[in-house]
Amino acid sequence: MIKAVRGTRDLLPPDTDLWNRVDAKVRDVFARYNYHEIRTPIFEDTQLFSRSVGEETDIVSKEMFTWEDKARAQSEKPQSLTLRPENTAGVVRAYIEHGLDKKGTLQKLYYIGPQFRRERPQKGRYRQFYQIGAEIIGPPSAGSESPLRDAEVLEMLATLLDEVGLRDWQLQLNSVGCAEDRARYNQALREALQPVVHLMCTDCQRRTETNPLRVLDCKVPEDQPIIEKLPKISEYLDEPCREHFAAVRSMLDAAGVTYTINDRMVRGLDYYTRTTFEFTHGGLGAQSAVLGGGRYDGLSESLEGPKAPGIGFAIGEDRLVLALQSQGEKPAEKVQAYVAPLGAGMNGHALKLARELRRAGISADIGDETFRLKKSFENAEKAGARFIVIVGENEVAAEQFAVKDLASGQQVQVPRAELTKHLRQN
RNA sequence: GUGGGUGUAGUUCAGUGGUAGAACUCCGGACUGUGGCUCCGGCUGUCGAGGGUUCGAAUCCCUCCACCCACCCCA
């Protein structure tokens, strides 16, 4: 038997009803904040990701689905292509390619779609997973660097999660400063760790060499006293970065968005600058982050584009749905009417009637004239139908249909002309 | 890539060397135009795959595979 490949999965009803509800709500919120949808290709030139996400990150160094396309001409080398592991790089590429900076305004773009990373699957982590993301990007003259953009994005996310129905989420906020700040901080961390690192777990010893920032993320209890004494990134921000972060916080305070500063939160993509954030939720197993994001002031230029600071985020839709389900969210898609043809020659009458209902905006399902009435009732019950409408010879002749409310058990005769009204009002 | 757990009916699972089971689901009937409840009857399996031990393997051994969870890392 051929099965869905590792890390991929089928989304089936009724789960897909919940997914669609999330999609619809998210589009509704984005529209109210004046975002518009962008759709970028599912695969891109491999270099797009190695140059934006970062050659040394886990994503690029070991998690990408990459292959060589055939050369177009004999003189050409085959092109290396990659299934997108995230969507910000693609959006910024499109921004540059279509000269959107020339519009002179802020671009507020959102996307919903699958992303691909070749990781070992576990709860809340799949090789094909879905992200809902948005970016605000534009020339500095349009206000793209303003801390108001950061605050606006965070406020929207708080609203979005509330409206989607997620309870008990937490916003973790940090600033990782600019590239220079991070270089100085990395150096300081290395120096601070040097005398004590041999007391720490083997992971931390490795991290000190490869990526000292990661040490801050360590969860080993014995290491915590050491980690608490390490220098903080906030002490290494230069004046502009410090002011920017303070402005973001004061606007969040003004708007009444609650957050916690987490100066140990480090994010793994190289392009992040200044504000970084995560929204977390308890129902997700080890993957507590429902969404993550941050500012990326230098990304466009690193892709040979114009100066175009930006800020964005990606919601893990798989995780958001998981979190909603963990708090008991159940999609209950029901059909309003079940039309039950009864006896030979009734299928046509049933279809005609169902057509009238459906055209009037009433959801309806149809049985079959070979079903005994008992079976039709059972089917109607299984479908979660509110009403069953019986289409038998008597009914057709009298132009009056037996309509039974399956919840209350009440049954009445309803003239054809009043049928849609009767079914709609309940 | 590493570690742990689990693979038996459509589903959830029991079965630790001797004829593969239960519950639920599904199908039919009791009930010929009235569901949920009840009762009766019925279908369903390469026991994850391959090899080995044994008179005999779902069960013991070896190898592999898949899924789940965790690490790493991230959404």
Short mmCIF file of C-alpha atoms (C1' of nucleotides) in Angstrom, two decimals:
data_model
loop_
_atom_site.label_atom_id
_atom_site.label_comp_id
_atom_site.label_asym_id
_atom_site.label_seq_id
_atom_site.Cartn_x
_atom_site.Cartn_y
_atom_site.Cartn_z
CA MET A 1 0.00 0.00 0.00
CA ILE A 2 1.28 3.45 -0.88
CA LYS A 3 1.15 5.73 2.12
CA ALA A 4 1.65 9.42 2.72
CA VAL A 5 5.41 9.92 2.98
CA ARG A 6 7.08 10.54 6.31
CA GLY A 7 6.27 13.86 7.86
CA THR A 8 3.34 14.54 5.52
CA ARG A 9 -0.27 13.88 6.36
CA ASP A 10 -3.78 14.06 5.02
CA LEU A 11 -6.15 16.54 6.59
CA LEU A 12 -9.62 15.04 6.60
CA PRO A 13 -13.09 16.23 7.54
CA PRO A 14 -14.10 17.25 10.09
CA ASP A 15 -10.62 18.64 10.88
CA THR A 16 -10.54 20.51 7.59
CA ASP A 17 -13.62 22.43 8.72
CA LEU A 18 -11.58 23.79 11.63
CA TRP A 19 -8.67 24.60 9.33
CA ASN A 20 -10.99 26.48 7.00
CA ARG A 21 -12.49 28.37 9.91
CA VAL A 22 -9.01 29.47 10.94
CA ASP A 23 -8.17 30.49 7.37
CA ALA A 24 -11.35 32.51 7.04
CA LYS A 25 -10.88 34.30 10.36
CA VAL A 26 -7.26 35.10 9.59
CA ARG A 27 -8.11 36.56 6.18
CA ASP A 28 -10.82 38.61 7.82
CA VAL A 29 -8.39 40.05 10.38
CA PHE A 30 -5.69 40.72 7.78
CA ALA A 31 -8.19 42.61 5.64
CA ARG A 32 -9.09 44.84 8.57
CA TYR A 33 -5.42 45.75 8.99
CA ASN A 34 -5.10 46.46 5.26
CA TYR A 35 -2.94 43.50 4.36
CA HIS A 36 -3.24 41.90 0.95
CA GLU A 37 -2.36 38.40 -0.11
CA ILE A 38 0.80 37.46 -1.95
CA ARG A 39 1.38 34.01 -3.44
CA THR A 40 4.94 33.02 -4.16
CA PRO A 41 6.18 29.77 -5.74
CA ILE A 42 6.53 26.68 -3.62
CA PHE A 43 10.09 26.18 -4.86
CA GLU A 44 12.81 28.72 -5.45
CA ASP A 45 16.44 28.99 -6.42
CA THR A 46 18.39 27.36 -3.58
CA GLN A 47 20.57 30.44 -3.15
CA LEU A 48 17.59 32.50 -2.06
CA PHE A 49 17.44 30.53 1.16
CA SER A 50 21.15 30.03 1.76
CA ARG A 51 21.72 33.77 1.45
CA SER A 52 18.74 34.97 3.51
CA VAL A 53 18.08 32.33 6.17
CA GLY A 54 21.81 31.76 6.56
CA GLU A 55 24.26 29.15 5.32
CA GLU A 56 25.10 27.98 8.83
CA THR A 57 21.55 27.61 10.14
CA ASP A 58 20.08 24.15 10.67
CA ILE A 59 17.41 24.89 8.13
CA VAL A 60 19.86 25.49 5.31
CA SER A 61 22.63 23.16 6.36
CA LYS A 62 20.53 20.04 6.86
CA GLU A 63 16.80 20.47 6.48
CA MET A 64 16.09 21.57 2.93
CA PHE A 65 14.54 19.48 0.16
CA THR A 66 16.93 20.37 -2.64
CA TRP A 67 17.41 18.92 -6.11
CA GLU A 68 19.04 19.81 -9.37
CA ASP A 69 16.85 20.80 -12.26
CA LYS A 70 17.93 19.82 -15.74
CA ALA A 71 20.15 22.27 -17.54
CA ARG A 72 18.21 24.29 -20.09
CA ALA A 73 21.04 24.37 -22.58
CA GLN A 74 24.13 22.25 -22.92
CA SER A 75 26.32 25.17 -21.89
CA GLU A 76 24.39 25.75 -18.70
CA LYS A 77 24.85 24.19 -15.34
CA PRO A 78 21.79 22.58 -13.83
CA GLN A 79 19.96 24.93 -11.50
CA SER A 80 19.71 24.00 -7.85
CA LEU A 81 16.12 24.29 -6.63
CA THR A 82 14.66 24.01 -3.15
CA LEU A 83 11.21 23.50 -1.70
CA ARG A 84 10.66 26.61 0.39
CA PRO A 85 11.44 26.04 4.10
CA GLU A 86 9.85 29.38 5.00
CA ASN A 87 8.14 32.17 3.12
CA THR A 88 9.74 35.47 4.12
CA ALA A 89 12.64 35.03 1.72
CA GLY A 90 10.24 34.44 -1.17
CA VAL A 91 8.18 37.49 -0.30
CA VAL A 92 11.26 39.72 -0.13
CA ARG A 93 12.52 38.24 -3.40
CA ALA A 94 9.19 39.11 -5.04
CA TYR A 95 9.31 42.58 -3.47
CA ILE A 96 12.69 43.20 -5.08
CA GLU A 97 11.91 41.48 -8.39
CA HIS A 98 8.75 43.50 -9.01
CA GLY A 99 10.22 46.79 -7.82
CA LEU A 100 7.58 47.18 -5.13
CA ASP A 101 9.86 49.65 -3.38
CA LYS A 102 9.15 52.05 -6.27
CA LYS A 103 5.58 52.35 -5.06
CA GLY A 104 7.02 54.33 -2.18
CA THR A 105 4.52 53.00 0.32
CA LEU A 106 4.59 50.28 2.91
CA GLN A 107 3.74 46.89 1.50
CA LYS A 108 1.55 44.86 3.85
CA LEU A 109 1.52 41.34 2.49
CA TYR A 110 0.23 38.06 3.85
CA TYR A 111 0.47 34.46 2.73
CA ILE A 112 -1.01 31.10 3.68
CA GLY A 113 0.65 27.97 2.43
CA PRO A 114 2.76 24.86 2.85
CA GLN A 115 6.44 24.96 3.77
CA PHE A 116 8.92 22.09 3.77
CA ARG A 117 11.69 21.08 6.11
CA ARG A 118 13.34 17.70 6.26
CA GLU A 119 13.23 17.25 10.04
CA ARG A 120 12.33 14.25 12.11
CA PRO A 121 8.57 14.55 12.64
CA GLN A 122 7.02 14.84 16.08
CA LYS A 123 4.06 16.52 17.72
CA GLY A 124 3.53 19.89 16.06
CA ARG A 125 6.33 19.33 13.59
CA TYR A 126 5.90 17.99 10.09
CA ARG A 127 7.97 17.91 6.92
CA GLN A 128 5.16 19.58 5.05
CA PHE A 129 3.64 22.12 7.38
CA TYR A 130 1.52 25.19 6.92
CA GLN A 131 2.36 28.75 7.76
CA ILE A 132 0.21 31.81 7.89
CA GLY A 133 2.48 34.80 7.72
CA ALA A 134 2.59 38.48 7.01
CA GLU A 135 5.22 41.06 6.26
CA ILE A 136 5.38 44.84 6.43
CA ILE A 137 8.19 46.03 4.23
CA GLY A 138 9.07 49.27 2.47
CA PRO A 139 11.58 52.08 2.12
CA PRO A 140 12.57 53.85 5.33
CA SER A 141 10.87 56.99 4.01
CA ALA A 142 7.55 55.13 4.22
CA GLY A 143 8.08 54.45 7.90
CA SER A 144 9.20 50.86 7.64
CA GLU A 145 11.74 51.28 10.43
CA SER A 146 9.31 52.84 12.87
CA PRO A 147 8.75 51.00 16.14
CA LEU A 148 5.07 51.64 15.50
CA ARG A 149 5.21 48.93 12.82
CA ASP A 150 6.50 46.44 15.39
CA ALA A 151 3.81 47.43 17.84
CA GLU A 152 1.10 47.28 15.18
CA VAL A 153 2.12 43.77 14.14
CA LEU A 154 2.16 42.54 17.73
CA GLU A 155 -1.18 44.15 18.51
CA MET A 156 -2.69 42.53 15.42
CA LEU A 157 -1.40 39.12 16.46
CA ALA A 158 -2.91 39.49 19.90
CA THR A 159 -6.24 40.39 18.28
CA LEU A 160 -5.96 37.59 15.77
CA LEU A 161 -5.32 34.88 18.36
CA ASP A 162 -8.15 36.20 20.51
CA GLU A 163 -10.59 36.22 17.60
CA VAL A 164 -9.58 32.77 16.41
CA GLY A 165 -10.51 31.64 19.91
CA LEU A 166 -7.12 30.71 21.32
CA ARG A 167 -7.01 31.14 25.09
CA ASP A 168 -4.05 31.47 27.44
CA TRP A 169 -1.39 32.44 24.94
CA GLN A 170 1.74 34.30 25.99
CA LEU A 171 3.79 36.87 24.11
CA GLN A 172 7.54 36.62 24.64
CA LEU A 173 9.43 39.66 23.48
CA ASN A 174 13.09 40.42 22.99
CA SER A 175 15.46 42.55 20.97
CA VAL A 176 18.52 40.98 19.38
CA GLY A 177 19.87 44.34 18.22
CA CYS A 178 21.64 44.98 14.97
CA ALA A 179 24.38 42.85 13.43
CA GLU A 180 27.14 44.76 15.22
CA ASP A 181 25.40 44.38 18.60
CA ARG A 182 25.10 40.67 18.08
CA ALA A 183 28.74 40.29 17.10
CA ARG A 184 29.83 42.07 20.30
CA TYR A 185 27.40 40.04 22.37
CA ASN A 186 28.57 36.74 20.90
CA GLN A 187 32.12 37.69 21.76
CA ALA A 188 31.12 38.60 25.32
CA LEU A 189 29.26 35.32 25.73
CA ARG A 190 32.21 33.29 24.56
CA GLU A 191 34.46 35.07 27.03
CA ALA A 192 32.01 34.63 29.88
CA LEU A 193 31.54 30.94 29.11
CA GLN A 194 35.18 30.11 28.65
CA PRO A 195 36.01 29.58 32.35
CA VAL A 196 32.79 27.72 33.23
CA VAL A 197 31.75 25.83 30.12
CA HIS A 198 33.43 22.60 31.27
CA LEU A 199 30.87 22.46 34.10
CA MET A 200 27.96 22.49 31.64
CA CYS A 201 26.18 19.82 29.61
CA THR A 202 27.82 18.49 26.48
CA ASP A 203 25.29 20.29 24.31
CA CYS A 204 26.30 23.61 25.83
CA GLN A 205 29.97 22.86 25.33
CA ARG A 206 29.28 22.31 21.67
CA ARG A 207 27.03 25.39 21.42
CA THR A 208 29.72 27.58 22.92
CA GLU A 209 31.80 26.76 19.87
CA THR A 210 29.13 26.79 17.18
CA ASN A 211 26.53 29.30 18.36
CA PRO A 212 26.88 30.71 21.89
CA LEU A 213 23.43 32.31 21.72
CA ARG A 214 21.95 28.83 21.83
CA VAL A 215 23.36 28.26 25.28
CA LEU A 216 20.68 30.63 26.54
CA ASP A 217 18.05 28.16 25.34
CA CYS A 218 19.43 25.25 27.35
CA LYS A 219 16.86 23.48 29.51
CA VAL A 220 19.20 21.38 31.66
CA PRO A 221 18.41 22.34 35.29
CA GLU A 222 22.04 22.10 36.48
CA ASP A 223 23.12 24.66 33.88
CA GLN A 224 20.60 27.31 34.88
CA PRO A 225 22.67 28.98 37.67
CA ILE A 226 25.51 29.50 35.20
CA ILE A 227 23.20 30.77 32.48
CA GLU A 228 21.58 33.27 34.80
CA LYS A 229 24.95 34.89 35.44
CA LEU A 230 25.77 35.29 31.74
CA PRO A 231 25.65 38.77 30.20
CA LYS A 232 22.32 39.80 28.71
CA ILE A 233 21.77 40.90 25.13
CA SER A 234 20.01 44.01 26.41
CA GLU A 235 23.32 45.24 27.84
CA TYR A 236 24.91 45.10 24.40
CA LEU A 237 22.36 47.04 22.35
CA ASP A 238 23.61 50.30 20.94
CA GLU A 239 21.69 53.48 21.62
CA PRO A 240 19.41 53.46 18.53
CA CYS A 241 18.47 49.81 19.07
CA ARG A 242 17.83 50.45 22.75
CA GLU A 243 15.54 53.38 21.99
CA HIS A 244 13.72 51.46 19.28
CA PHE A 245 12.94 48.60 21.65
CA ALA A 246 11.84 50.98 24.41
CA ALA A 247 9.46 52.65 21.96
CA VAL A 248 7.94 49.32 20.94
CA ARG A 249 7.33 48.42 24.56
CA SER A 250 5.78 51.73 25.51
CA MET A 251 3.34 51.54 22.57
CA LEU A 252 2.34 48.00 23.53
CA ASP A 253 1.74 49.26 27.06
CA ALA A 254 -0.35 52.13 25.68
CA ALA A 255 -2.44 49.75 23.57
CA GLY A 256 -2.86 47.30 26.44
CA VAL A 257 -1.07 44.34 24.86
CA THR A 258 0.50 42.20 27.56
CA TYR A 259 3.90 40.60 27.06
CA THR A 260 6.88 39.29 28.94
CA ILE A 261 10.43 40.28 28.15
CA ASN A 262 12.48 37.19 27.54
CA ASP A 263 16.05 38.19 26.93
CA ARG A 264 17.02 34.55 26.64
CA MET A 265 14.81 34.00 23.62
CA VAL A 266 17.03 33.49 20.62
CA ARG A 267 15.71 32.89 17.17
CA GLY A 268 17.38 30.72 14.63
CA LEU A 269 17.19 32.59 11.36
CA ASP A 270 20.16 34.80 10.55
CA TYR A 271 18.16 37.68 9.11
CA TYR A 272 16.47 38.79 12.33
CA THR A 273 17.40 42.18 13.78
CA ARG A 274 16.09 44.19 16.71
CA THR A 275 12.59 43.06 17.76
CA THR A 276 12.01 39.32 17.93
CA PHE A 277 9.01 37.58 19.42
CA GLU A 278 7.19 34.33 19.97
CA PHE A 279 3.64 33.55 20.99
CA THR A 280 3.47 30.37 23.02
CA HIS A 281 0.71 28.04 24.18
CA GLY A 282 0.62 25.16 26.62
CA GLY A 283 -1.20 22.56 24.52
CA LEU A 284 1.56 21.82 22.07
CA GLY A 285 3.94 19.34 23.65
CA ALA A 286 7.58 20.28 23.30
CA GLN A 287 6.84 22.76 20.52
CA SER A 288 5.37 25.54 22.58
CA ALA A 289 5.68 28.25 19.92
CA VAL A 290 2.49 28.85 17.93
CA LEU A 291 4.15 31.61 15.98
CA GLY A 292 7.39 33.46 15.75
CA GLY A 293 8.80 36.44 13.99
CA GLY A 294 10.79 39.58 14.10
CA ARG A 295 12.34 42.48 12.28
CA TYR A 296 14.72 41.98 9.34
CA ASP A 297 16.15 45.36 8.47
CA GLY A 298 19.00 44.12 6.30
CA LEU A 299 17.37 41.23 4.44
CA SER A 300 16.51 43.04 1.22
CA GLU A 301 20.03 44.38 0.85
CA SER A 302 21.56 40.98 1.50
CA LEU A 303 19.55 39.82 -1.54
CA GLU A 304 20.89 42.71 -3.62
CA GLY A 305 17.70 44.68 -3.22
CA PRO A 306 17.11 48.24 -2.12
CA LYS A 307 17.21 49.32 1.49
CA ALA A 308 13.89 47.97 2.69
CA PRO A 309 13.54 47.28 6.40
CA GLY A 310 10.69 45.01 7.38
CA ILE A 311 9.02 43.02 10.08
CA GLY A 312 7.01 39.85 9.85
CA PHE A 313 5.93 36.64 11.46
CA ALA A 314 4.83 33.12 10.67
CA ILE A 315 2.08 31.27 12.46
CA GLY A 316 2.45 27.50 12.49
CA GLU A 317 -1.07 26.64 11.35
CA ASP A 318 -0.65 22.98 12.29
CA ARG A 319 0.25 24.13 15.79
CA LEU A 320 -2.51 26.68 16.00
CA VAL A 321 -5.07 24.02 15.07
CA LEU A 322 -3.47 21.62 17.56
CA ALA A 323 -3.70 24.25 20.30
CA LEU A 324 -7.35 24.94 19.47
CA GLN A 325 -8.13 21.24 19.54
CA SER A 326 -6.31 20.87 22.86
CA GLN A 327 -8.72 23.36 24.38
CA GLY A 328 -11.66 21.36 23.07
CA GLU A 329 -12.49 23.20 19.88
CA LYS A 330 -14.71 20.93 17.81
CA PRO A 331 -15.76 21.75 14.30
CA ALA A 332 -19.41 20.75 13.93
CA GLU A 333 -20.37 21.18 10.34
CA LYS A 334 -23.94 20.13 9.92
CA VAL A 335 -26.33 19.94 7.03
CA GLN A 336 -29.65 21.68 7.44
CA ALA A 337 -31.88 19.28 5.55
CA TYR A 338 -31.80 15.64 4.53
CA VAL A 339 -34.10 14.93 1.61
CA ALA A 340 -35.39 11.35 1.70
CA PRO A 341 -36.92 10.01 -1.50
CA LEU A 342 -39.27 7.13 -0.74
CA GLY A 343 -40.28 4.60 -3.35
CA ALA A 344 -39.72 4.08 -7.07
CA GLY A 345 -39.56 7.19 -9.21
CA MET A 346 -39.00 9.56 -6.30
CA ASN A 347 -35.30 10.32 -6.92
CA GLY A 348 -36.14 12.90 -9.54
CA HIS A 349 -38.64 14.65 -7.30
CA ALA A 350 -36.10 14.65 -4.47
CA LEU A 351 -33.41 16.15 -6.67
CA LYS A 352 -35.80 18.86 -7.83
CA LEU A 353 -36.70 19.69 -4.27
CA ALA A 354 -33.09 19.65 -3.07
CA ARG A 355 -32.21 21.95 -5.94
CA GLU A 356 -34.79 24.45 -4.74
CA LEU A 357 -33.43 24.32 -1.20
CA ARG A 358 -29.80 24.56 -2.19
CA ARG A 359 -30.47 27.47 -4.53
CA ALA A 360 -32.21 29.18 -1.64
CA GLY A 361 -29.03 28.85 0.41
CA ILE A 362 -30.07 25.88 2.53
CA SER A 363 -27.53 23.08 2.77
CA ALA A 364 -29.11 19.78 1.84
CA ASP A 365 -28.14 16.17 1.30
CA ILE A 366 -30.16 13.49 -0.53
CA GLY A 367 -30.73 9.80 0.13
CA ASP A 368 -31.93 7.36 -2.46
CA GLU A 369 -35.33 5.95 -3.37
CA THR A 370 -34.11 2.40 -2.71
CA PHE A 371 -33.49 3.19 0.95
CA ARG A 372 -36.08 2.14 3.42
CA LEU A 373 -37.31 5.08 5.43
CA LYS A 374 -35.56 3.75 8.53
CA LYS A 375 -32.24 3.87 6.73
CA SER A 376 -32.91 7.40 5.55
CA PHE A 377 -33.53 8.48 9.12
CA GLU A 378 -30.31 6.84 10.22
CA ASN A 379 -28.38 8.53 7.44
CA ALA A 380 -29.92 11.88 8.30
CA GLU A 381 -28.92 11.37 11.90
CA LYS A 382 -25.34 10.51 10.97
CA ALA A 383 -25.09 13.54 8.74
CA GLY A 384 -26.13 15.69 11.66
CA ALA A 385 -29.09 17.00 9.69
CA ARG A 386 -31.42 19.39 11.42
CA PHE A 387 -34.47 18.33 9.41
CA ILE A 388 -35.50 15.40 7.29
CA VAL A 389 -37.84 16.06 4.38
CA ILE A 390 -39.74 13.03 3.11
CA VAL A 391 -40.48 12.88 -0.59
CA GLY A 392 -42.99 10.07 -1.17
CA GLU A 393 -45.86 9.59 -3.57
CA ASN A 394 -48.37 11.09 -1.15
CA GLU A 395 -46.24 14.17 -0.66
CA VAL A 396 -45.59 14.74 -4.33
CA ALA A 397 -49.28 14.33 -5.16
CA ALA A 398 -50.36 16.71 -2.39
CA GLU A 399 -47.54 19.21 -3.00
CA GLN A 400 -46.95 18.97 0.73
CA PHE A 401 -43.96 17.43 2.42
CA ALA A 402 -43.50 15.74 5.74
CA VAL A 403 -40.78 17.64 7.58
CA LYS A 404 -39.44 16.29 10.84
CA ASP A 405 -37.23 18.18 13.24
CA LEU A 406 -34.69 15.52 14.18
CA ALA A 407 -33.80 17.12 17.48
CA SER A 408 -37.28 17.64 18.86
CA GLY A 409 -39.07 14.87 17.02
CA GLN A 410 -41.76 17.29 15.88
CA GLN A 411 -43.18 16.46 12.46
CA VAL A 412 -45.38 18.72 10.33
CA GLN A 413 -46.76 18.87 6.80
CA VAL A 414 -45.34 21.84 4.93
CA PRO A 415 -46.66 23.08 1.56
CA ARG A 416 -43.99 23.24 -1.12
CA ALA A 417 -44.15 27.04 -1.32
CA GLU A 418 -43.36 27.45 2.36
CA LEU A 419 -40.64 24.84 2.57
CA THR A 420 -37.57 27.06 2.28
CA LYS A 421 -39.01 29.49 4.77
CA HIS A 422 -39.78 26.72 7.23
CA LEU A 423 -36.28 25.20 6.95
CA ARG A 424 -34.52 28.52 7.10
CA GLN A 425 -36.12 29.88 10.21
CA ASN A 426 -34.61 27.28 12.48
"C1'" G B 1 21.21 12.39 12.77
"C1'" U B 2 20.38 10.32 18.20
"C1'" G B 3 17.25 8.13 22.12
"C1'" G B 4 12.62 5.89 24.02
"C1'" G B 5 7.72 3.80 23.05
"C1'" U B 6 4.25 1.31 19.86
"C1'" G B 7 2.89 -1.90 15.50
"C1'" U B 8 -3.03 -7.72 16.07
"C1'" A B 9 -10.31 -6.39 12.32
"C1'" G B 10 -12.48 0.06 9.71
"C1'" U B 11 -11.34 2.08 15.14
"C1'" U B 12 -9.67 1.33 20.35
"C1'" C B 13 -7.29 -2.62 22.31
"C1'" A B 14 -6.82 -7.90 24.87
"C1'" G B 15 -4.09 -12.16 23.78
"C1'" U B 16 3.60 -14.05 26.63
"C1'" G B 17 4.76 -21.19 22.77
"C1'" G B 18 -0.71 -25.03 21.28
"C1'" U B 19 -7.48 -23.71 16.56
"C1'" A B 20 -6.58 -15.30 16.33
"C1'" G B 21 -10.38 -12.53 20.21
"C1'" A B 22 -13.53 -8.38 22.67
"C1'" A B 23 -15.86 -3.71 22.42
"C1'" C B 24 -17.35 -0.08 19.18
"C1'" U B 25 -18.23 0.76 13.93
"C1'" C B 26 -20.38 -1.43 9.59
"C1'" C B 27 -24.28 -4.74 7.16
"C1'" G B 28 -29.02 -7.45 7.71
"C1'" G B 29 -33.40 -8.54 10.67
"C1'" A B 30 -37.19 -7.77 14.81
"C1'" C B 31 -39.80 -2.69 12.71
"C1'" U B 32 -43.36 -3.57 4.59
"C1'" G B 33 -43.66 5.23 5.31
"C1'" U B 34 -40.36 7.24 10.92
"C1'" G B 35 -34.04 7.96 13.61
"C1'" G B 36 -31.56 7.88 18.57
"C1'" C B 37 -32.71 2.97 22.89
"C1'" U B 38 -33.08 -2.41 22.98
"C1'" C B 39 -32.64 -7.44 21.18
"C1'" C B 40 -31.05 -11.22 17.41
"C1'" G B 41 -27.82 -12.53 13.42
"C1'" G B 42 -23.60 -11.51 10.09
"C1'" C B 43 -18.89 -9.58 7.50
"C1'" U B 44 -13.96 -8.08 8.28
"C1'" G B 45 -7.33 -9.93 9.55
"C1'" U B 46 -0.77 -11.41 4.63
"C1'" C B 47 -1.04 -10.53 13.79
"C1'" G B 48 4.16 -4.20 10.18
"C1'" A B 49 7.96 -7.07 6.65
"C1'" G B 50 11.78 -10.73 6.07
"C1'" G B 51 14.67 -14.45 8.20
"C1'" G B 52 15.86 -17.84 12.40
"C1'" U B 53 14.73 -21.30 16.75
"C1'" U B 54 10.76 -25.06 17.54
"C1'" C B 55 6.74 -30.78 16.33
"C1'" G B 56 4.25 -26.00 16.64
"C1'" A B 57 5.54 -18.65 16.77
"C1'" A B 58 1.00 -12.95 17.22
"C1'" U B 59 4.08 -14.74 21.45
"C1'" C B 60 11.23 -16.32 21.73
"C1'" C B 61 15.85 -14.47 18.73
"C1'" C B 62 17.99 -11.41 14.58
"C1'" U B 63 17.47 -7.75 10.71
"C1'" C B 64 14.61 -4.17 8.44
"C1'" C B 65 10.34 -0.81 8.02
"C1'" A B 66 6.49 2.42 9.68
"C1'" C B 67 4.13 5.48 13.23
"C1'" C B 68 4.28 8.24 17.91
"C1'" C B 69 7.05 10.99 21.57
"C1'" A B 70 11.54 13.36 22.94
"C1'" C B 71 16.62 15.51 21.79
"C1'" C B 72 18.86 18.85 18.16
"C1'" C B 73 16.34 22.90 15.94
"C1'" C B 74 12.20 25.47 14.60
"C1'" A B 75 6.36 27.43 12.92
#
